[in-house]
mmCIF file of N, CA and C in Angstrom:
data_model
loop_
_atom_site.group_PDB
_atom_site.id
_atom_site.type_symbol
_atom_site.label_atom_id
_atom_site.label_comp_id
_atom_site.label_asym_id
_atom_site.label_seq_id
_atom_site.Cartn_x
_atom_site.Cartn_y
_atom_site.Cartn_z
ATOM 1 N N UNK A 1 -6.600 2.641 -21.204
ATOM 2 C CA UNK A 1 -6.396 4.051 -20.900
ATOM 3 C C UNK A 1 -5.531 4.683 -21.981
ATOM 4 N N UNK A 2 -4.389 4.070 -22.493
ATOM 5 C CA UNK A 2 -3.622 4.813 -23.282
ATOM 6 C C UNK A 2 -4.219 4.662 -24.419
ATOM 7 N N UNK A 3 -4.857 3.478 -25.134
ATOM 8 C CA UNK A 3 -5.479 3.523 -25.993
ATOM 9 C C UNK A 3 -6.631 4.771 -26.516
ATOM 10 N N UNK A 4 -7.573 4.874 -24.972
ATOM 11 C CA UNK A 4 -8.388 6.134 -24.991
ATOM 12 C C UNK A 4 -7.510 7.623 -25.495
ATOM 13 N N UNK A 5 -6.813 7.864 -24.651
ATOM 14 C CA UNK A 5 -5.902 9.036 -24.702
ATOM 15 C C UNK A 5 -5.381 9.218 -26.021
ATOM 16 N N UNK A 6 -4.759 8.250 -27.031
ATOM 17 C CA UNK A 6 -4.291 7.937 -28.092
ATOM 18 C C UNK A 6 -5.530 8.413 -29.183
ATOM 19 N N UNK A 7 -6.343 8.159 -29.322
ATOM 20 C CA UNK A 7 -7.658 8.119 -29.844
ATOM 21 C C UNK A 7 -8.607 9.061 -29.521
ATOM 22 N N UNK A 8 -8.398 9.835 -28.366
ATOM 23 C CA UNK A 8 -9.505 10.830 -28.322
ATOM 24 C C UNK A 8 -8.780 12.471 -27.744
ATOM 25 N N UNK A 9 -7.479 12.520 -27.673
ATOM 26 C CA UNK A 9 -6.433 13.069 -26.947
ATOM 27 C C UNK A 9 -7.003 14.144 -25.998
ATOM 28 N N UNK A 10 -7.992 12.992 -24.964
ATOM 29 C CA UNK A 10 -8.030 13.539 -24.052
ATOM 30 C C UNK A 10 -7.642 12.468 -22.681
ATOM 31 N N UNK A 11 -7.292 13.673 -21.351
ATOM 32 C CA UNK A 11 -7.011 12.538 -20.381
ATOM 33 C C UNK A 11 -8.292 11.671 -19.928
ATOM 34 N N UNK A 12 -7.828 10.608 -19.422
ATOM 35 C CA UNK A 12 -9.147 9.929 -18.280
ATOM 36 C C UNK A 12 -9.624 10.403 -17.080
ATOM 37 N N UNK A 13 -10.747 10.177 -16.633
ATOM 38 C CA UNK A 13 -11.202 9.885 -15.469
ATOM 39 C C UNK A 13 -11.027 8.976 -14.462
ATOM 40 N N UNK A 14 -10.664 8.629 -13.918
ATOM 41 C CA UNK A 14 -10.666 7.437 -12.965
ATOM 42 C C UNK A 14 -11.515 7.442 -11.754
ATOM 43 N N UNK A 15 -12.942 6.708 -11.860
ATOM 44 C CA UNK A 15 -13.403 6.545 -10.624
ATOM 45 C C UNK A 15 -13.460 4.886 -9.862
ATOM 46 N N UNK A 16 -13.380 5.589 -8.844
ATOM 47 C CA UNK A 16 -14.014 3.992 -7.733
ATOM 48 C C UNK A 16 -14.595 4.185 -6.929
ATOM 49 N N UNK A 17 -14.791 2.469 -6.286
ATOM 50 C CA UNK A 17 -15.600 2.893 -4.739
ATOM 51 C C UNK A 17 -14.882 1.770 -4.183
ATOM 52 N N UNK A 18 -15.250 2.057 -2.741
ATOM 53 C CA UNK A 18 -14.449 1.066 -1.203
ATOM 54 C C UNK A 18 -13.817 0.739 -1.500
ATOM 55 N N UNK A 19 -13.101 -0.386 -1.881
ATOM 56 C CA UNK A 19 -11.805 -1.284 -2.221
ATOM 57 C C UNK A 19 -10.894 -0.985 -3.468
ATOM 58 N N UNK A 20 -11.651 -0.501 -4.216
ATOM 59 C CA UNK A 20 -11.497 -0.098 -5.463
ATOM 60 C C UNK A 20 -10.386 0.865 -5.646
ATOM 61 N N UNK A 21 -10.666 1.804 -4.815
ATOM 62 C CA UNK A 21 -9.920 2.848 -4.502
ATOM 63 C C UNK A 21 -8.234 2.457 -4.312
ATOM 64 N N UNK A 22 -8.309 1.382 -3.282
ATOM 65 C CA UNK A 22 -6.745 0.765 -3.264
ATOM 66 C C UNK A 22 -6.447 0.499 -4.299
ATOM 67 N N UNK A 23 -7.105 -0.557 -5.133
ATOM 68 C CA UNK A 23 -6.489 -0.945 -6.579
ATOM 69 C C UNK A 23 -6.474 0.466 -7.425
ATOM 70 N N UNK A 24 -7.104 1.088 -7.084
ATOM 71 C CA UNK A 24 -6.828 2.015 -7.939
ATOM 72 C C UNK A 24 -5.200 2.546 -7.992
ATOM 73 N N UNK A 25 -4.755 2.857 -6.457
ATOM 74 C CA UNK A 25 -3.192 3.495 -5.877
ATOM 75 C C UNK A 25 -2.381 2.059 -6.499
ATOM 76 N N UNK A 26 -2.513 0.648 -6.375
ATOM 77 C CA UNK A 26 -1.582 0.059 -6.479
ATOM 78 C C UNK A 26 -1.414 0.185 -7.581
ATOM 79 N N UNK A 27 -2.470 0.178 -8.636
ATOM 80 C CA UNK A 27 -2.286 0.334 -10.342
ATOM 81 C C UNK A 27 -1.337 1.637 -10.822
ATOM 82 N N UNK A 28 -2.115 2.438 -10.044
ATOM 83 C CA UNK A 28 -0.721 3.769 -10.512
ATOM 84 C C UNK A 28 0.362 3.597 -10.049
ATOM 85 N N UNK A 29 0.992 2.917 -9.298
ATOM 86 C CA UNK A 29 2.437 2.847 -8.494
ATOM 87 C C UNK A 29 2.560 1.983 -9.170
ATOM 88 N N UNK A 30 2.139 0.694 -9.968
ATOM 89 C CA UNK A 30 2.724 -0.461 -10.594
ATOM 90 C C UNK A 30 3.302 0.171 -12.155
ATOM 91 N N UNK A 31 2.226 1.146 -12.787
ATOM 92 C CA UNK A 31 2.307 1.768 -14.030
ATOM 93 C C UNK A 31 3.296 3.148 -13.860
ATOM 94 N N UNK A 32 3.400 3.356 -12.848
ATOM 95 C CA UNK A 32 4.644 4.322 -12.522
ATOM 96 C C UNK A 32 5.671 3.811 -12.740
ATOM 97 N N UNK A 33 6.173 2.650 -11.706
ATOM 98 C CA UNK A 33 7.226 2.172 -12.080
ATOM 99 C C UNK A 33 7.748 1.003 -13.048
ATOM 100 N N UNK A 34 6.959 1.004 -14.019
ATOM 101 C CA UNK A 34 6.666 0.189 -15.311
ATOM 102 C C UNK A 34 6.985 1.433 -16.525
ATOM 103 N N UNK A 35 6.006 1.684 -16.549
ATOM 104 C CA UNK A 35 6.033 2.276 -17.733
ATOM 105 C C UNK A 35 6.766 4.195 -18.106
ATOM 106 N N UNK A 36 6.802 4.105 -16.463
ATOM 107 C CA UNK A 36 7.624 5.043 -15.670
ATOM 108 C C UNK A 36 7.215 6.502 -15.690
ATOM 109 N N UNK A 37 7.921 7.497 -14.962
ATOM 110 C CA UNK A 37 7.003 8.678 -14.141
ATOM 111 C C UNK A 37 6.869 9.285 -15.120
ATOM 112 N N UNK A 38 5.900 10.028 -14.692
ATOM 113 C CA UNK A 38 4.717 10.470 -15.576
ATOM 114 C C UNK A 38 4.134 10.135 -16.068
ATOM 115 N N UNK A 39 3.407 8.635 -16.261
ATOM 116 C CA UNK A 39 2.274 8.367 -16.918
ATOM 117 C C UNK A 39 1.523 8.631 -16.517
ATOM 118 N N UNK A 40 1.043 8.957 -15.325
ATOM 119 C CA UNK A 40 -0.105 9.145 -14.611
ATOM 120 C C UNK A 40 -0.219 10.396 -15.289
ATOM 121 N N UNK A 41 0.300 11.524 -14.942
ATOM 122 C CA UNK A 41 0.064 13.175 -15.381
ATOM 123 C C UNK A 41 -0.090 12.964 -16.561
ATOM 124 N N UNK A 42 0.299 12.180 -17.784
ATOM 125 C CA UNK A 42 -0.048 12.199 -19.363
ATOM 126 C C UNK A 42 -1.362 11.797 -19.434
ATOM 127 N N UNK A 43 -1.567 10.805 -18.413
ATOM 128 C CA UNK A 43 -2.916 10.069 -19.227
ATOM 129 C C UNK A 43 -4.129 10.140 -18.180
ATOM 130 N N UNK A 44 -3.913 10.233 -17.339
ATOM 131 C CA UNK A 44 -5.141 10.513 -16.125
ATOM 132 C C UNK A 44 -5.380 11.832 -15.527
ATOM 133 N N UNK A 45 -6.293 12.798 -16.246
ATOM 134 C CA UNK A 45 -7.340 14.001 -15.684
ATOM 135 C C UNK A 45 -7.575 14.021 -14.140
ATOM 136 N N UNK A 46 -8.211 13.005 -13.351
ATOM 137 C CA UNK A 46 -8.337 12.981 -12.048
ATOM 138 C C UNK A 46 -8.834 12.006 -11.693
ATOM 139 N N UNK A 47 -8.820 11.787 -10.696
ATOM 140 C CA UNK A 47 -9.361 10.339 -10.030
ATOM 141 C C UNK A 47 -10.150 10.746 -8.682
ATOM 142 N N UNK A 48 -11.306 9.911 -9.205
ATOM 143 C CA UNK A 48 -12.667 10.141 -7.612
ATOM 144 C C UNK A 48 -12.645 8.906 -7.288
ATOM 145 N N UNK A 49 -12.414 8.930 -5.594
ATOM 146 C CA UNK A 49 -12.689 8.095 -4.698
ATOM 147 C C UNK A 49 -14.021 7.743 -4.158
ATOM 148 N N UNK A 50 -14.449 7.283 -4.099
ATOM 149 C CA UNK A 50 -16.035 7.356 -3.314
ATOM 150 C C UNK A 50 -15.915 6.126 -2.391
ATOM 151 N N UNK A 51 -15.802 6.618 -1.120
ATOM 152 C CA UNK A 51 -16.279 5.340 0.463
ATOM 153 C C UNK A 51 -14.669 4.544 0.233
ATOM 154 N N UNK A 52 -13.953 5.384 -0.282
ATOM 155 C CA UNK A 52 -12.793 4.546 -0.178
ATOM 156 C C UNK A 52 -11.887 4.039 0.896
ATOM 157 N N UNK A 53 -11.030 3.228 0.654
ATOM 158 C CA UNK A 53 -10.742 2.514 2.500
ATOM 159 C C UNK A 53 -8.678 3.224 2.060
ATOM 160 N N UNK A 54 -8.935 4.304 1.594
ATOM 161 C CA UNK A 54 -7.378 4.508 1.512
ATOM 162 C C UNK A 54 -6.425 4.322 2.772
ATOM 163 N N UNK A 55 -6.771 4.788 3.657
ATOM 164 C CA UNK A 55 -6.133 4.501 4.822
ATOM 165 C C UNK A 55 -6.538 3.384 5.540
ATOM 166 N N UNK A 56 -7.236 2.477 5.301
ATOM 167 C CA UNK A 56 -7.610 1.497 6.050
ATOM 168 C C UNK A 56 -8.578 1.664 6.681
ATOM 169 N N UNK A 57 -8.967 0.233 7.170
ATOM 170 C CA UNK A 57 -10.405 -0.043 7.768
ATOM 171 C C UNK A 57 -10.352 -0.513 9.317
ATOM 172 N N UNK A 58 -10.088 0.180 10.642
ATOM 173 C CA UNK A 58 -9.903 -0.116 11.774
ATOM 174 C C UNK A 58 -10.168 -1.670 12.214
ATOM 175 N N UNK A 59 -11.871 -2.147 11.770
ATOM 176 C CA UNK A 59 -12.209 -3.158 12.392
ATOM 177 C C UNK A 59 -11.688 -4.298 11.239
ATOM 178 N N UNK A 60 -10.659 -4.061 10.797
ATOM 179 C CA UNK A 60 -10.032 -5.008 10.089
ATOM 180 C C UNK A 60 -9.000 -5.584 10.658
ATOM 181 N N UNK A 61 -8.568 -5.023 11.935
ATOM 182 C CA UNK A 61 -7.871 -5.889 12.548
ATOM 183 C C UNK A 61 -8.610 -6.926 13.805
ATOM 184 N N UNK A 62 -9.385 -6.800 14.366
ATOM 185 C CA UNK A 62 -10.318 -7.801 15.057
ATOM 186 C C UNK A 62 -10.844 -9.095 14.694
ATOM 187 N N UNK A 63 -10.984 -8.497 12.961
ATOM 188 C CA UNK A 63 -11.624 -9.674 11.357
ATOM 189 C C UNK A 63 -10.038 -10.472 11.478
ATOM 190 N N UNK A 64 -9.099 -10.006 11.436
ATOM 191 C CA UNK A 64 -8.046 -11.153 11.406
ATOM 192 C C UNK A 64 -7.193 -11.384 12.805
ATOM 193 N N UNK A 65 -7.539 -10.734 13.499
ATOM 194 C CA UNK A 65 -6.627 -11.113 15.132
ATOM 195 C C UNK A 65 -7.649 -12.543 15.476
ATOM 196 N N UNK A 66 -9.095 -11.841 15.575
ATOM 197 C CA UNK A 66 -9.917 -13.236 16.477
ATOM 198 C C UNK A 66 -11.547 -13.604 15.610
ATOM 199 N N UNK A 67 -11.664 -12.842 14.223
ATOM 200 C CA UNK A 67 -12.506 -13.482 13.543
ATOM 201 C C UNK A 67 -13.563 -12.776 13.333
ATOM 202 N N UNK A 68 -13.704 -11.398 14.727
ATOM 203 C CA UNK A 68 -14.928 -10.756 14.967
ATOM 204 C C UNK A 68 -15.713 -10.268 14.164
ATOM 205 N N UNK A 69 -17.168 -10.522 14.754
ATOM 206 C CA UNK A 69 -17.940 -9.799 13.274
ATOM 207 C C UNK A 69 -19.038 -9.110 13.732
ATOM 208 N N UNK A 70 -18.703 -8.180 15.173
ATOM 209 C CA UNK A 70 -19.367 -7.878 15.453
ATOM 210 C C UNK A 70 -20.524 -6.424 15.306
ATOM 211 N N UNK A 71 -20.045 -5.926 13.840
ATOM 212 C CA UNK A 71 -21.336 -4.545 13.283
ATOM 213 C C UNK A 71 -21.683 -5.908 12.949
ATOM 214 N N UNK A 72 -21.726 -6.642 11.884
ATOM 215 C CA UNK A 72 -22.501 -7.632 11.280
ATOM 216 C C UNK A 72 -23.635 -8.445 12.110
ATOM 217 N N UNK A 73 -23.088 -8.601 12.849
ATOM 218 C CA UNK A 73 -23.697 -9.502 13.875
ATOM 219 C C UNK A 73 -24.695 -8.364 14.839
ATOM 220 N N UNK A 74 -24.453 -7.747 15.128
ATOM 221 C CA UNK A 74 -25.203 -6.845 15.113
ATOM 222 C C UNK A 74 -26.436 -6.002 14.688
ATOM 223 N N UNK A 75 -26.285 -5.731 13.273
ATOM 224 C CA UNK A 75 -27.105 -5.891 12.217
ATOM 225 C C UNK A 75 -28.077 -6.651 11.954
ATOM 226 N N UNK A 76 -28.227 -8.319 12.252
ATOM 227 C CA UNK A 76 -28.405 -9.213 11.959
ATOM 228 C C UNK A 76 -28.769 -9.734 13.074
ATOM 229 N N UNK A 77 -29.190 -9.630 14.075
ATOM 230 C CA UNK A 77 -29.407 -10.262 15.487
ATOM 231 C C UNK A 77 -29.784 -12.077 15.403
ATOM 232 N N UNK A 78 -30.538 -12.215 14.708
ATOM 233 C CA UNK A 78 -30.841 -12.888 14.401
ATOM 234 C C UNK A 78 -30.202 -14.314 13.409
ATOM 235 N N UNK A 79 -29.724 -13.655 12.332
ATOM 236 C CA UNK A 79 -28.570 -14.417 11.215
ATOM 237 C C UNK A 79 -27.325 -14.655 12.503
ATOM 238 N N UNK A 80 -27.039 -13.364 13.381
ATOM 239 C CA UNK A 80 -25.563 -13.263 13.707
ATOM 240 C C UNK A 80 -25.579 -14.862 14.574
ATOM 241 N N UNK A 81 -26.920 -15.252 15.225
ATOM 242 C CA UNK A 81 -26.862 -16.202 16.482
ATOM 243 C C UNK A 81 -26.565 -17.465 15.678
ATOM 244 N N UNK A 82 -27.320 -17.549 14.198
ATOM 245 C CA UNK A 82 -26.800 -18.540 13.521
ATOM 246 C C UNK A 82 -25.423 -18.632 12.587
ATOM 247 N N UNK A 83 -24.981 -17.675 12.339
ATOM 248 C CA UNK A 83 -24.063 -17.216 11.863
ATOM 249 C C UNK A 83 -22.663 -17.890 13.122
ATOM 250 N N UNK A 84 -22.523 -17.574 14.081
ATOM 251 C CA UNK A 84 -22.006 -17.769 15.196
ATOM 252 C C UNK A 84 -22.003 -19.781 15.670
ATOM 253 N N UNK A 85 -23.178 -19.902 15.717
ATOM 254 C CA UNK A 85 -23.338 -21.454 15.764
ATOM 255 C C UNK A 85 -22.629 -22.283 14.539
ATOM 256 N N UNK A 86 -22.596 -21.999 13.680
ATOM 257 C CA UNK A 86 -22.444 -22.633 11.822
ATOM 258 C C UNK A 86 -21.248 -22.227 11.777
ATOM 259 N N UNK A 87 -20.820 -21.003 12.116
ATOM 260 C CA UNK A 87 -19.760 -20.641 11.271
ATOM 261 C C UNK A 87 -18.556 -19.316 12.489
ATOM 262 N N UNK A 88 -18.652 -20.067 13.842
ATOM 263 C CA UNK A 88 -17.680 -19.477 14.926
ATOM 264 C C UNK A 88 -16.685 -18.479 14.162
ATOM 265 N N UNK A 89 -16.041 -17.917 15.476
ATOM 266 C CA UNK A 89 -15.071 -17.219 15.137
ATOM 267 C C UNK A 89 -13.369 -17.512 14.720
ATOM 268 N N UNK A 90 -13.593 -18.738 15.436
ATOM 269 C CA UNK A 90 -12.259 -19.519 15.088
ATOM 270 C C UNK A 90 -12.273 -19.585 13.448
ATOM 271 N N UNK A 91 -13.281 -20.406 13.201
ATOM 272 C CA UNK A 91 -13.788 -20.737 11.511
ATOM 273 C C UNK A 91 -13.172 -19.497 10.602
ATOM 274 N N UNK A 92 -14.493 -18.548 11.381
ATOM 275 C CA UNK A 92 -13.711 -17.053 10.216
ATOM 276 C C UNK A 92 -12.753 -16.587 10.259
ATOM 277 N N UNK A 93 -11.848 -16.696 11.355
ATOM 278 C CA UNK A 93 -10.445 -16.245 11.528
ATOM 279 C C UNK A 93 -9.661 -16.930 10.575
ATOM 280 N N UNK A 94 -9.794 -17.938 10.872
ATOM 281 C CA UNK A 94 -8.287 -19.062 9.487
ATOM 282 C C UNK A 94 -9.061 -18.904 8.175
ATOM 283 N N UNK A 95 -10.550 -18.221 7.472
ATOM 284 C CA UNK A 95 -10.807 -18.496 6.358
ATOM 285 C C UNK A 95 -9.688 -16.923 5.871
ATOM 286 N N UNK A 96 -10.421 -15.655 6.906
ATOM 287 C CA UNK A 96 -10.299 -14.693 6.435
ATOM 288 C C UNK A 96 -8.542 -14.325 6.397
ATOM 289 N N UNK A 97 -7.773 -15.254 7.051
ATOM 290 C CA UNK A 97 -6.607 -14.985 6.974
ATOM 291 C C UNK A 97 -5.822 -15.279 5.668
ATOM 292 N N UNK A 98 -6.679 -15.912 5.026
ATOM 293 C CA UNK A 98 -6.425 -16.894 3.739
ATOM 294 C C UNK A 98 -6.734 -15.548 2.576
ATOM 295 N N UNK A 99 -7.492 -14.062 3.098
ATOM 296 C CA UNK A 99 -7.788 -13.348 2.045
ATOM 297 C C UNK A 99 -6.966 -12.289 1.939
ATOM 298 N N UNK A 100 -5.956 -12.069 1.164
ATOM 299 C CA UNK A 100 -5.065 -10.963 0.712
ATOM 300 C C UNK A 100 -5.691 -9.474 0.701
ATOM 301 N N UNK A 101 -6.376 -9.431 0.481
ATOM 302 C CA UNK A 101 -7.791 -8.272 0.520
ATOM 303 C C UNK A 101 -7.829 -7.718 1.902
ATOM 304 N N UNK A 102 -8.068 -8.692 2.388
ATOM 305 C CA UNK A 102 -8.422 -7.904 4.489
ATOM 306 C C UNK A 102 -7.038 -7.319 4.520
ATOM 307 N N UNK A 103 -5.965 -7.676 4.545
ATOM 308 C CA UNK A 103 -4.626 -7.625 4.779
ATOM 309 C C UNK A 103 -4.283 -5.888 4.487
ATOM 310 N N UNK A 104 -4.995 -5.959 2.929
ATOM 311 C CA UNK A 104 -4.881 -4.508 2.368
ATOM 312 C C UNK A 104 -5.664 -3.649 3.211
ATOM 313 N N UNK A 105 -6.629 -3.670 3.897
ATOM 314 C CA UNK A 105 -7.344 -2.654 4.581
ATOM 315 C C UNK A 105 -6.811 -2.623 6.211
ATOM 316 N N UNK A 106 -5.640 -2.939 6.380
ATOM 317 C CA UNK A 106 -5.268 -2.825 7.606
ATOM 318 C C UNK A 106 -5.014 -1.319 7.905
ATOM 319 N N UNK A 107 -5.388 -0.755 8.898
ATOM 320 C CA UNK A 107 -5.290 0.859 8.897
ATOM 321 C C UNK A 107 -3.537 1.131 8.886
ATOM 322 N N UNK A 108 -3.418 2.584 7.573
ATOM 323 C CA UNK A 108 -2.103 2.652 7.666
ATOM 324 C C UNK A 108 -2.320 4.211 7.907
ATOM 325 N N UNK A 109 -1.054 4.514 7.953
ATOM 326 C CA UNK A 109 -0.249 5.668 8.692
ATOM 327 C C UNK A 109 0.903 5.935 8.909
ATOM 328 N N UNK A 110 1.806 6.581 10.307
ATOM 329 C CA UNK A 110 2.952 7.156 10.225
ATOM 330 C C UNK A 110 3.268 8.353 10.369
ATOM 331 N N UNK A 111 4.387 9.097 10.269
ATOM 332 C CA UNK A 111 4.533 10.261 10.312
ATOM 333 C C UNK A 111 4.006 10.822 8.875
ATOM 334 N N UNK A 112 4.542 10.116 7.717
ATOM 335 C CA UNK A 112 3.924 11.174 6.382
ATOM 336 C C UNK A 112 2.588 11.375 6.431
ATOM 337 N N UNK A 113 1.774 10.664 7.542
ATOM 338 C CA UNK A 113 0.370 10.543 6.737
ATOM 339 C C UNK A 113 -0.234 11.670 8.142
ATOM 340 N N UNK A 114 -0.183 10.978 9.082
ATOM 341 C CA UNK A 114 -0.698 11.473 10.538
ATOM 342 C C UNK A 114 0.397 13.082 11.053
ATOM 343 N N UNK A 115 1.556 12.852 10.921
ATOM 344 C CA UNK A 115 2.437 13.896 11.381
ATOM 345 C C UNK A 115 2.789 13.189 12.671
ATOM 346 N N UNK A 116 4.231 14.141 13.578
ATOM 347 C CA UNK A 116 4.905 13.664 14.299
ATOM 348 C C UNK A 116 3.879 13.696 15.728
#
């Protein structure tokens, strides 16, 4: 990015999609407080989200409370019955707890975000 900016002295674009979108926020808060405030306003024009999970993904807590997979399974009537036999919910619960990723899409909020 700074390289671009350096070289073409114009700002960037920044796009993503679904997950992407988070890395996108953690990258600017890491390069904020790195390389410190205002880099973002020097070097990034705007940033598009597309299907992004900024606030989180509701049925992401069911995926790590008890494993559930049930749009999928759903979807899949068929895969889900084998899916279920092969690979239970217990199974997916201790794999998916193992993924730092689900963790990030836990729905967030609060007063700054929702109001009192």
């Amino acid at each position: 990015i700074e390289a671009y900016v350096k070289s073409k002295g114009e700002k960037v674009v920044i796009m993503s999609h679904s997950m992407g979108g988070t890395v996108v926020m953690y990258f600017l808060n890491w390069v904020e407080n790195g390389a410190g405030k205002g880099w973002a306003e020097e070097h990034i024009h705007s940033f598009i989200n597309i299907a992004g999970t900024m606030l989180g993904v509701p049925k992401a807590i069911p995926a790590l409370l008890s494993g559930e997979l049930k749009d999928t399974a759903a979807m899949l009537s068929q895969l889900g019955e084998l899916l279920e036999r092969y690979f239970g919910k217990r199974l997916r619960k201790n794999l998916w707890n193992t993924w730092g990723s689900l963790f990030g899409l836990l729905p967030k909020g609060g007063d700054a975000i929702w109001g009192a």
